[in-house]
Coordinates of C-alpha atoms in Angstrom, one line a residue:
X1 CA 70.0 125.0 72.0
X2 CA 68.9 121.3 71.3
X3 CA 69.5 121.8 67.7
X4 CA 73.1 123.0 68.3
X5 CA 73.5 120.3 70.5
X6 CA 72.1 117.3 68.5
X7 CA 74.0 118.6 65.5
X8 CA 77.2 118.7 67.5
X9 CA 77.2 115.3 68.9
X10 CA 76.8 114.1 65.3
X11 CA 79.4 116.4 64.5
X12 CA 81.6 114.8 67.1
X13 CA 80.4 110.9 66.5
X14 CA 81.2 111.7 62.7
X15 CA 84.7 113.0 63.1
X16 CA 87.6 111.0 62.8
X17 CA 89.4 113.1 65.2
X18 CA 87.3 112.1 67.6
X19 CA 87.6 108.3 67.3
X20 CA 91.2 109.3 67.3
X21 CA 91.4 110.9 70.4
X22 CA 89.0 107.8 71.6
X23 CA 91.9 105.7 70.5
X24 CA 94.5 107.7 72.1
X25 CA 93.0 108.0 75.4
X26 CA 92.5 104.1 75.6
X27 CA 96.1 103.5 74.8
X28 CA 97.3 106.2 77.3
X29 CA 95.1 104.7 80.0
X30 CA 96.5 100.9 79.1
X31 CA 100.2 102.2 79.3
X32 CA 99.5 104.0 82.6
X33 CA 97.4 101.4 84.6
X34 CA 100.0 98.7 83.4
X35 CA 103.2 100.8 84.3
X36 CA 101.4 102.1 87.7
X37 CA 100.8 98.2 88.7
X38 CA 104.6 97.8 87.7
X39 CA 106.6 100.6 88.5
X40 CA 104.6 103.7 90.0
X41 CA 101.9 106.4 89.3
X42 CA 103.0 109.0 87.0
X43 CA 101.4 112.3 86.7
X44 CA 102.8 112.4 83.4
X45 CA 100.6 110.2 81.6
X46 CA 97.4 112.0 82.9
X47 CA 99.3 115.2 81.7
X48 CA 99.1 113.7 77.9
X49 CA 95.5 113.2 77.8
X50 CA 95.4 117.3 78.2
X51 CA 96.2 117.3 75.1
X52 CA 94.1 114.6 73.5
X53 CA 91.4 116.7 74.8
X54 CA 93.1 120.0 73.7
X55 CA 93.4 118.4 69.8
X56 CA 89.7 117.6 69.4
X57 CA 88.1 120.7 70.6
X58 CA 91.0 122.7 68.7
X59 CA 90.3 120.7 65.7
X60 CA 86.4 120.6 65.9
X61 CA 85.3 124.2 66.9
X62 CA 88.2 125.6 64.6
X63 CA 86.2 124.1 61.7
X64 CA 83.5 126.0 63.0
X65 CA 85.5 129.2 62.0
X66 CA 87.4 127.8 58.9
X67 CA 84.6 127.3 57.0
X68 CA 82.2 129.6 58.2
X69 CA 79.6 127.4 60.1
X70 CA 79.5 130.3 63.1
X71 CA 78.2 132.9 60.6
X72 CA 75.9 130.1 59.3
X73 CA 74.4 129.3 62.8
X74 CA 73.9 133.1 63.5
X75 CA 71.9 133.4 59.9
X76 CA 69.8 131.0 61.1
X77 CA 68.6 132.5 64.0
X78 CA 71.0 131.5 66.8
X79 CA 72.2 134.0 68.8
X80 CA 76.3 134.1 69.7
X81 CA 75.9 133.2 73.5
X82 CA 73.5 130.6 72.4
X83 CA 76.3 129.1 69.9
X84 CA 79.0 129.6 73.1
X85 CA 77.4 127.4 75.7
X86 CA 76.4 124.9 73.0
X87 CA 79.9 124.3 72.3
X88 CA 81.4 124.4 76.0
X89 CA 78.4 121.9 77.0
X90 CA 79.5 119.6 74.0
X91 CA 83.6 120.2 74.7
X92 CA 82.4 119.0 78.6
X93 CA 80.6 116.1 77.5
X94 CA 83.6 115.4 75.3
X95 CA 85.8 115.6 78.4
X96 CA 84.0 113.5 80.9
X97 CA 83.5 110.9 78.0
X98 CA 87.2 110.7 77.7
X99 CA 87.8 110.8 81.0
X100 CA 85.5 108.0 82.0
X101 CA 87.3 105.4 79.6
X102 CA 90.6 106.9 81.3
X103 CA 89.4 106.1 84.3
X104 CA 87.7 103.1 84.0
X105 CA 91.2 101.3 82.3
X106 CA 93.2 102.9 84.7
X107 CA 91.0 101.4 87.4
X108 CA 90.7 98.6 86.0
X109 CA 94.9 97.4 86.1
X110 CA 94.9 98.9 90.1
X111 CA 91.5 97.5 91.2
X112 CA 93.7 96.7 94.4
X113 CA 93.7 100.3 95.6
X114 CA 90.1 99.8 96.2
X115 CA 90.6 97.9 99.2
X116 CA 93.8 100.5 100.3
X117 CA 92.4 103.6 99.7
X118 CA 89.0 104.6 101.6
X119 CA 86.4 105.2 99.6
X120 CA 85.6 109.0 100.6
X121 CA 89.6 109.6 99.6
X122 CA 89.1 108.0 96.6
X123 CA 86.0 109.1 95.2
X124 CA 87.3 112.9 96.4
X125 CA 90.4 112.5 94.2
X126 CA 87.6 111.1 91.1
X127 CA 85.9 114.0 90.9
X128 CA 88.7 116.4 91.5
X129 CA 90.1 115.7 88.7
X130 CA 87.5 115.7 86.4
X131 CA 86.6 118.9 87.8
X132 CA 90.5 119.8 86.9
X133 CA 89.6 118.5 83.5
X134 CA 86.6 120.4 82.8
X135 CA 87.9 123.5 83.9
X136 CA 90.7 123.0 81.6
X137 CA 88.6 122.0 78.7
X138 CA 86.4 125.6 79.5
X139 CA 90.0 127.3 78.6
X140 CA 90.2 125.3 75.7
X141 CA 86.6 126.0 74.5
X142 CA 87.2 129.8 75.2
X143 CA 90.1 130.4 73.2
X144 CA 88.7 127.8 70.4
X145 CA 86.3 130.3 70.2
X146 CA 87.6 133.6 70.0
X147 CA 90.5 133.0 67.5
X148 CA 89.7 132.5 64.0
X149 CA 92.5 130.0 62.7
X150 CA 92.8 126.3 64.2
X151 CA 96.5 126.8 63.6
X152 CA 97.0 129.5 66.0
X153 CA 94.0 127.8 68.5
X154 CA 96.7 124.3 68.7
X155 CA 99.7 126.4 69.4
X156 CA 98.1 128.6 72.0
X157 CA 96.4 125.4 73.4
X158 CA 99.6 123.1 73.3
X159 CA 101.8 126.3 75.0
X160 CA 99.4 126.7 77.7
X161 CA 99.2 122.9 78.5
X162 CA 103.1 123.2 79.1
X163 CA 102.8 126.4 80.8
X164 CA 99.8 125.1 83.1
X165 CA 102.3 122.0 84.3
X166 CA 105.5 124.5 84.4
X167 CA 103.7 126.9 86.9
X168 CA 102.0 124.3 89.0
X169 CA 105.6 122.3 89.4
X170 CA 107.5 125.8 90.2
X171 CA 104.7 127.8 92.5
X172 CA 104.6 123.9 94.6
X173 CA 108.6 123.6 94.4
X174 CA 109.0 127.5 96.0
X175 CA 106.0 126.6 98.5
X176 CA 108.1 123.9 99.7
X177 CA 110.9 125.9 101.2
X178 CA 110.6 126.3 104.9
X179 CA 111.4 129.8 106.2
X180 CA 114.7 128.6 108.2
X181 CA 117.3 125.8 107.1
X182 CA 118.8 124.1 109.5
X183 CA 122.7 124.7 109.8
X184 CA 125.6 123.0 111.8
X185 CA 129.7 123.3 112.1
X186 CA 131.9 121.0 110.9
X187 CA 135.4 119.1 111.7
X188 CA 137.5 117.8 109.5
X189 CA 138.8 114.2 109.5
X190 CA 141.1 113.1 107.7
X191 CA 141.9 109.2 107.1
X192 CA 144.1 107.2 105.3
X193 CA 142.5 103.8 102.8
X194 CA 144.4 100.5 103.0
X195 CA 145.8 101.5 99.5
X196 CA 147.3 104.8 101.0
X197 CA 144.2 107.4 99.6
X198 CA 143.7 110.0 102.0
X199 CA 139.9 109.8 102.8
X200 CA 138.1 113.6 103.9
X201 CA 135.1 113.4 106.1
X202 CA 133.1 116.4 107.4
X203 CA 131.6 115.5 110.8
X204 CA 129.0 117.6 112.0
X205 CA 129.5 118.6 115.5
X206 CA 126.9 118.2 118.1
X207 CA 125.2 120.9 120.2
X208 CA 126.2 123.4 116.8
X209 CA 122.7 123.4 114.9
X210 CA 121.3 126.9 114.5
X211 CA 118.6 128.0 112.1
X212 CA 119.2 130.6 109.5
X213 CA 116.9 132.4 107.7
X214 CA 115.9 130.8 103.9
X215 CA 116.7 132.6 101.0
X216 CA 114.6 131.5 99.0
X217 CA 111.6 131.1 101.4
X218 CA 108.4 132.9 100.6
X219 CA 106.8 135.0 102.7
X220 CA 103.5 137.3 103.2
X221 CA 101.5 138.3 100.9
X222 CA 103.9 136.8 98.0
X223 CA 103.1 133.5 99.7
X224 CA 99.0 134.1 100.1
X225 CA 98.9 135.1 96.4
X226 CA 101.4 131.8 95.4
X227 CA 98.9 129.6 97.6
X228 CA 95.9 131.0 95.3
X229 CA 97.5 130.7 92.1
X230 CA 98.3 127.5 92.8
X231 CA 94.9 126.1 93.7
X232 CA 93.1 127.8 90.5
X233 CA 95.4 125.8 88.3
X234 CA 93.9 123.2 86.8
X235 CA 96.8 120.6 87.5
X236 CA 97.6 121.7 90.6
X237 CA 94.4 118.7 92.2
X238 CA 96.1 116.2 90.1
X239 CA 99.4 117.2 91.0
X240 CA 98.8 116.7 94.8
X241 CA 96.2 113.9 94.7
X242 CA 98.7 111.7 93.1
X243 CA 101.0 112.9 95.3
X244 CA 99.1 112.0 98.3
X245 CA 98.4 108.1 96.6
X246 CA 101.4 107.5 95.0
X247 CA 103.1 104.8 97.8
X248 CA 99.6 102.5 97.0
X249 CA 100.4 101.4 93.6
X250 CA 103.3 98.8 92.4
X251 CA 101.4 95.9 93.2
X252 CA 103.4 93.6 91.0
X253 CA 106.7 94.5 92.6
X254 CA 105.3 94.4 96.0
X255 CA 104.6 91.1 95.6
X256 CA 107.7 90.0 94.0
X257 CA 109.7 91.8 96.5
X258 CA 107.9 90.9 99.3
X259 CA 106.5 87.6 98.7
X260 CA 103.2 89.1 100.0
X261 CA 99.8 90.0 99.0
X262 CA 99.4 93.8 98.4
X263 CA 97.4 94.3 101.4
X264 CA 99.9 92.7 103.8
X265 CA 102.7 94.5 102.3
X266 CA 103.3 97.3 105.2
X267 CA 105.5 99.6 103.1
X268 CA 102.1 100.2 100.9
X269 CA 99.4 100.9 103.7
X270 CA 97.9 104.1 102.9
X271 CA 97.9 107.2 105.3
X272 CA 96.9 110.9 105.3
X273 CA 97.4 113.2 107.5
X274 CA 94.4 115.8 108.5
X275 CA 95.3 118.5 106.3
X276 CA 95.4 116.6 103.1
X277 CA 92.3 114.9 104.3
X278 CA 90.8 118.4 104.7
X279 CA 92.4 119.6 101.1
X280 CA 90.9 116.7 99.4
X281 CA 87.9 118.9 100.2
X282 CA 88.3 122.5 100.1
X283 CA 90.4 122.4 96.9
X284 CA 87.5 120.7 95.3
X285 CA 85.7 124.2 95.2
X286 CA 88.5 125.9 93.2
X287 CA 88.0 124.2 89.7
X288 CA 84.2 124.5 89.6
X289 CA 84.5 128.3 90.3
X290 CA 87.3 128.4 87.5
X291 CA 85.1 126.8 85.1
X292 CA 82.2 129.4 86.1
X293 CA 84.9 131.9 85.6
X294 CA 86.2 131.1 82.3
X295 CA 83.1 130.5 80.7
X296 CA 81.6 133.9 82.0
X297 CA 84.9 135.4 80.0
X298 CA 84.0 133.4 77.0
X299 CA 80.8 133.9 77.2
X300 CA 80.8 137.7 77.1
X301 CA 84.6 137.9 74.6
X302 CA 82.1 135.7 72.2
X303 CA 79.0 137.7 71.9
X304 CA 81.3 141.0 71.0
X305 CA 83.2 138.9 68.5
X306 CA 82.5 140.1 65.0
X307 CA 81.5 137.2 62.6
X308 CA 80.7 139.7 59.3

């Protein structure tokens, strides 16, 4: 195993993809810090760097197959789940390198927060998402590995980066209907403008509001099995924690606005209520037992994988 390793680290350090990706996740982490200390946090910057990550493991263990260096490993006395864990390990070390300069230029522009955002909140949301990360590099690792051509690898990788963010968005947008909608009755006014338009308003009426059943609401065991789905995706932490953080950034336009420092600005004041305080936590367990998950499949679709 230390072999495999030290050979894949040079591997790694020797690749220009690598210093690439290096590149790109530094840039990424620039643009993001400076527009969240502008504008506002957007998921959608952390939601490139997937595929950063996704281009460099694609790339690097797809050589591996292209030019035969599995089969070479194996001749030399490795054995396939030995070759498996060597490569996940090195894709995870991979990830939490990238993610580290990520993080560190992100925090670096929005070093405000710090005094915002308590530090058990923030250090929660740190390590949720690097566990989102790694169990998303795991994926990537596993299907790196049991398909032969690096073409085919960065498709399948690519689609399932979109399809991760597509399901996460539409499971937490159907979650979010309540089970009744609130409905009044309605009179009409009618008015006429100084210039002679005739003006319609619909007024509710008071004493009228009744609650009808959602169409669209989820219910029973539908919901339970939405609720799990949701939590094993690997964007889903990211999703919510930014969600949950999101009013504590725009320094810059707080202070121009406001004439204030970010701290007195009282439109920015962090709050969470108990239940995301007590999500912060239990989702934390999801990604680590996805991870486990995925690399037991990989581990097991690898060793019956025939290399002759």
């Amino acid at each position: 195993m230390s072999k495999l390793l030290y050979a894949g680290i040079r591997r790694y350090l020797k690749s220009i993809i690598f210093w690439l990706a290096v590149i790109a996740t530094a840039a990424i982490a620039v643009y993001c810090g400076n527009w969240s200390r502008n504008y506002y946090i957007d998921d959608f910057y952390f939601f490139i760097e997937f595929f950063a990550i996704a281009i460099l493991i694609t790339w690097l263990i797809g050589r591996e197959f292209d030019e035969g260096i599995f089969r070479n490993k194996m001749i030399c006395g490795h054995t396939k789940g030995t070759i498996f864990l060597s490569e996940l390990i090195l894709g995870e070390i991979n990830c939490i390198f990238l993610f580290l300069i990520f993080s560190g230029i992100f925090a670096a522009f929005n070093s405000y927060v710090f005094s915002n955002i308590p530090a058990s909140v923030l250090i929660r949301i740190f390590f949720g998402c690097l566990l989102s990360n790694m169990a998303l590099t795991a994926i990537f690792v596993t299907i790196s590995c049991i398909i032969p051509h690096r073409a085919i690898i960065a498709i399948i990788n690519i689609l399932l980066i979109f399809g991760i963010s597509f399901v996460t968005t539409s499971i937490d947008s159907s979650l979010l209907n309540e089970k009744y909608n609130i409905e009044y009755d309605y009179e009409t006014k009618v008015t006429i403008d100084e210039h002679g338009n005739e003006l319609t308003e619909f007024i509710e009426i008071p004493g009228t509001e009744r609650k009808v059943k959602n169409p669209n609401y989820v219910g029973g065991w539908k919901r339970s099995v939405l609720k799990t789905a949701y939590h094993v995706t690997p964007y889903s932490y990211i999703y919510d924690s930014l969600e949950r953080i999101s009013n504590c950034f725009s320094y810059n336009n707080a202070y121009r606005d406001n004439g204030l420092t970010y701290e007195e600005d009282p439109d920015t004041k962090f709050s969470i209520t108990k239940a995301d305080n007590k999500a912060l936590s239990v989702d934390l367990v999801y990604m680590p037992i996805l991870t486990i998950v995925i690399t037991a499949a990989g581990y097991a679709l690898f060793r019956r994988r025939d290399f002759k």
